C-alpha positions as a printed NumPy array, in Angstrom:
array([[ 60.505, -58.737,  27.923],
       [ 57.695, -60.444,  26.005],
       [ 57.547, -60.617,  22.266],
       [ 54.425, -61.112,  20.195],
       [ 54.146, -64.413,  18.428],
       [ 55.299, -64.318,  14.817],
       [ 51.931, -65.496,  13.593],
       [ 49.884, -62.978,  15.647],
       [ 47.707, -60.852,  13.403],
       [ 48.369, -57.13 ,  13.299],
       [ 45.494, -54.781,  14.135],
       [ 43.465, -54.056,  11.08 ],
       [ 43.381, -50.433,   9.957],
       [ 39.563, -50.609,   9.85 ],
       [ 39.389, -51.872,  13.444],
       [ 37.185, -49.31 ,  15.295],
       [ 39.166, -49.788,  18.519],
       [ 42.473, -48.908,  16.793],
       [ 40.896, -45.965,  14.956],
       [ 39.493, -44.577,  18.209],
       [ 42.876, -44.867,  19.934],
       [ 44.544, -43.077,  17.008],
       [ 42.035, -40.256,  17.269],
       [ 42.985, -39.627,  20.884],
       [ 46.744, -39.744,  20.321],
       [ 47.944, -38.076,  17.121],
       [ 51.129, -39.609,  15.763],
       [ 52.804, -36.319,  14.8  ],
       [ 52.511, -32.612,  15.382],
       [ 50.92 , -30.435,  12.7  ],
       [ 53.361, -29.362,  10.005],
       [ 52.464, -25.682,  10.373],
       [ 52.128, -23.93 ,  13.705],
       [ 48.767, -22.279,  14.287],
       [ 48.753, -18.568,  13.556],
       [ 48.442, -16.141,  16.429],
       [ 45.041, -14.533,  16.762],
       [ 44.904, -10.804,  17.514],
       [ 43.322, -11.529,  20.917],
       [ 46.415, -13.494,  22.049],
       [ 49.228, -11.456,  23.59 ],
       [ 52.782, -12.314,  22.488],
       [ 54.677, -14.387,  25.055],
       [ 56.911, -12.173,  27.201],
       [ 60.551, -13.267,  27.224],
       [ 62.609, -13.389,  30.411],
       [ 65.152, -10.615,  30.512],
       [ 68.468, -11.922,  31.885],
       [ 70.92 ,  -9.084,  31.175],
       [ 70.686,  -5.502,  32.373],
       [ 72.818,  -2.541,  31.257],
       [ 74.185,  -0.082,  33.82 ],
       [ 76.396,   2.998,  34.035],
       [ 78.745,   3.398,  36.991],
       [ 78.6  ,   6.728,  38.839],
       [ 82.395,   7.224,  38.668],
       [ 83.779,   4.385,  36.581],
       [ 86.545,   1.823,  36.862],
       [ 89.993,   3.181,  35.963],
       [ 92.274,   0.531,  34.427],
       [ 96.103,   0.455,  34.507],
       [ 96.376,   2.642,  31.399],
       [ 94.069,   5.316,  32.858],
       [ 91.014,   4.467,  30.74 ],
       [ 87.705,   4.966,  32.544],
       [ 85.098,   2.231,  32.024],
       [ 81.531,   3.197,  33.004],
       [ 79.071,   1.268,  30.818],
       [ 78.487,  -2.359,  31.646],
       [ 76.093,  -5.287,  31.677],
       [ 75.062,  -7.461,  34.601],
       [ 73.246, -10.769,  34.208],
       [ 70.799, -12.381,  36.584],
       [ 72.453, -14.455,  39.27 ],
       [ 72.035, -18.211,  39.539],
       [ 72.047, -20.317,  42.692],
       [ 75.52 , -21.495,  41.678],
       [ 76.735, -17.881,  41.503],
       [ 75.685, -17.401,  45.114],
       [ 77.011, -20.736,  46.399],
       [ 80.478, -20.972,  44.818],
       [ 81.87 , -17.816,  46.488],
       [ 81.075, -19.324,  49.9  ],
       [ 83.905, -21.816,  49.308],
       [ 86.364, -19.001,  48.508],
       [ 89.007, -18.631,  51.258],
       [ 88.84 , -14.818,  51.046],
       [ 85.089, -14.937,  51.732],
       [ 85.526, -17.406,  54.594],
       [ 88.105, -15.104,  56.213],
       [ 86.11 , -11.93 ,  55.531],
       [ 82.366, -12.346,  54.748],
       [ 82.236,  -8.759,  53.441],
       [ 84.291,  -9.984,  50.46 ],
       [ 81.295, -12.044,  49.275],
       [ 79.803,  -9.2  ,  47.255],
       [ 83.121,  -8.573,  45.462],
       [ 83.408, -12.208,  44.357],
       [ 79.713, -12.411,  43.467],
       [ 79.773,  -9.23 ,  41.381],
       [ 82.883, -10.495,  39.604],
       [ 80.817, -13.486,  38.467],
       [ 77.675, -11.672,  37.246],
       [ 79.125,  -8.591,  35.524],
       [ 79.492,  -9.761,  31.941],
       [ 80.826,  -6.558,  30.389],
       [ 82.462,  -3.351,  31.593],
       [ 83.56 ,  -0.789,  29.045],
       [ 86.171,  -2.211,  26.691],
       [ 87.66 ,  -4.653,  29.2  ],
       [ 88.143,  -8.11 ,  27.733],
       [ 87.139,  -9.799,  31.001],
       [ 85.555,  -8.794,  34.308],
       [ 86.533, -10.66 ,  37.492],
       [ 86.687, -10.072,  41.244],
       [ 90.1  ,  -8.374,  40.895],
       [ 88.468,  -5.657,  38.798],
       [ 85.579,  -5.254,  41.255],
       [ 87.878,  -4.966,  44.295],
       [ 89.693,  -2.036,  42.649],
       [ 86.517,  -0.028,  41.99 ],
       [ 85.657,   3.129,  43.875],
       [ 83.446,   2.541,  46.925],
       [ 80.574,   4.514,  45.361],
       [ 80.646,   2.254,  42.282],
       [ 80.721,  -0.864,  44.472],
       [ 77.719,   0.408,  46.456],
       [ 75.915,   1.173,  43.185],
       [ 76.589,  -2.357,  41.854],
       [ 75.474,  -3.993,  45.116],
       [ 72.197,  -2.078,  44.98 ],
       [ 71.783,  -2.84 ,  41.263],
       [ 72.374,  -6.556,  41.962],
       [ 69.672,  -6.543,  44.655],
       [ 67.306,  -4.667,  42.384],
       [ 67.509,  -7.066,  39.429],
       [ 67.744, -10.295,  41.443],
       [ 65.63 ,  -9.82 ,  44.562],
       [ 63.451,  -6.827,  43.919],
       [ 62.963,  -7.335,  40.208],
       [ 59.521,  -8.862,  40.671],
       [ 57.872,  -6.025,  42.563],
       [ 56.185,  -4.324,  39.621],
       [ 52.46 ,  -4.505,  39.154],
       [ 50.342,  -3.683,  36.142],
       [ 47.615,  -1.184,  37.058],
       [ 45.072,   0.942,  35.256],
       [ 44.406,   4.635,  35.701],
       [ 40.962,   5.046,  37.304],
       [ 40.293,   8.215,  35.273],
       [ 41.484,   7.437,  31.732],
       [ 41.785,   3.613,  32.014],
       [ 45.307,   3.767,  30.532],
       [ 47.43 ,   0.779,  31.694],
       [ 50.842,   1.352,  33.306],
       [ 53.269,  -0.295,  35.776],
       [ 54.098,   0.743,  39.318],
       [ 57.045,  -0.277,  41.496],
       [ 55.699,  -1.802,  44.708],
       [ 59.09 ,  -2.392,  46.33 ],
       [ 59.848,   1.275,  46.641],
       [ 63.28 ,   2.786,  46.652],
       [ 65.918,   3.239,  49.303],
       [ 66.431,   6.856,  48.267],
       [ 65.754,   9.192,  51.141],
       [ 65.969,   6.477,  53.773],
       [ 68.501,   7.018,  56.522]])
């Protein structure tokens, strides 16, 4: 590393070369953020949690039915870690149970949701959660903003379609 000589003169504040460099690279950000103009749209935030209601509901040991819950978006880690689970290695169908146990953040008044809860759900609730998982993680980006050709009113349409009615 080189050091400047102790007697080397510092750049003068009036030096046009230093002033020009300072103009290109401000030393600090403005103290006040610029105000939003009406023409600018507010930045849309990423939605990471999605509420759901189970068709039947999970019945706990005391007989309480839990139907309302929240599922978060899955991460790559959520999809990779269950692959190391012995139960998944022995039976690949168990993957969805372990995965759902990781991404369901709330179910009724239960203090914690885990794969043991998911494996004791009714089959119709499991099927619902599997479809809901696919919808928010894989098919969640299939909406398009369109405009009515008659009244020019903007609205969204689902391009991915639905599996209802398919056999």
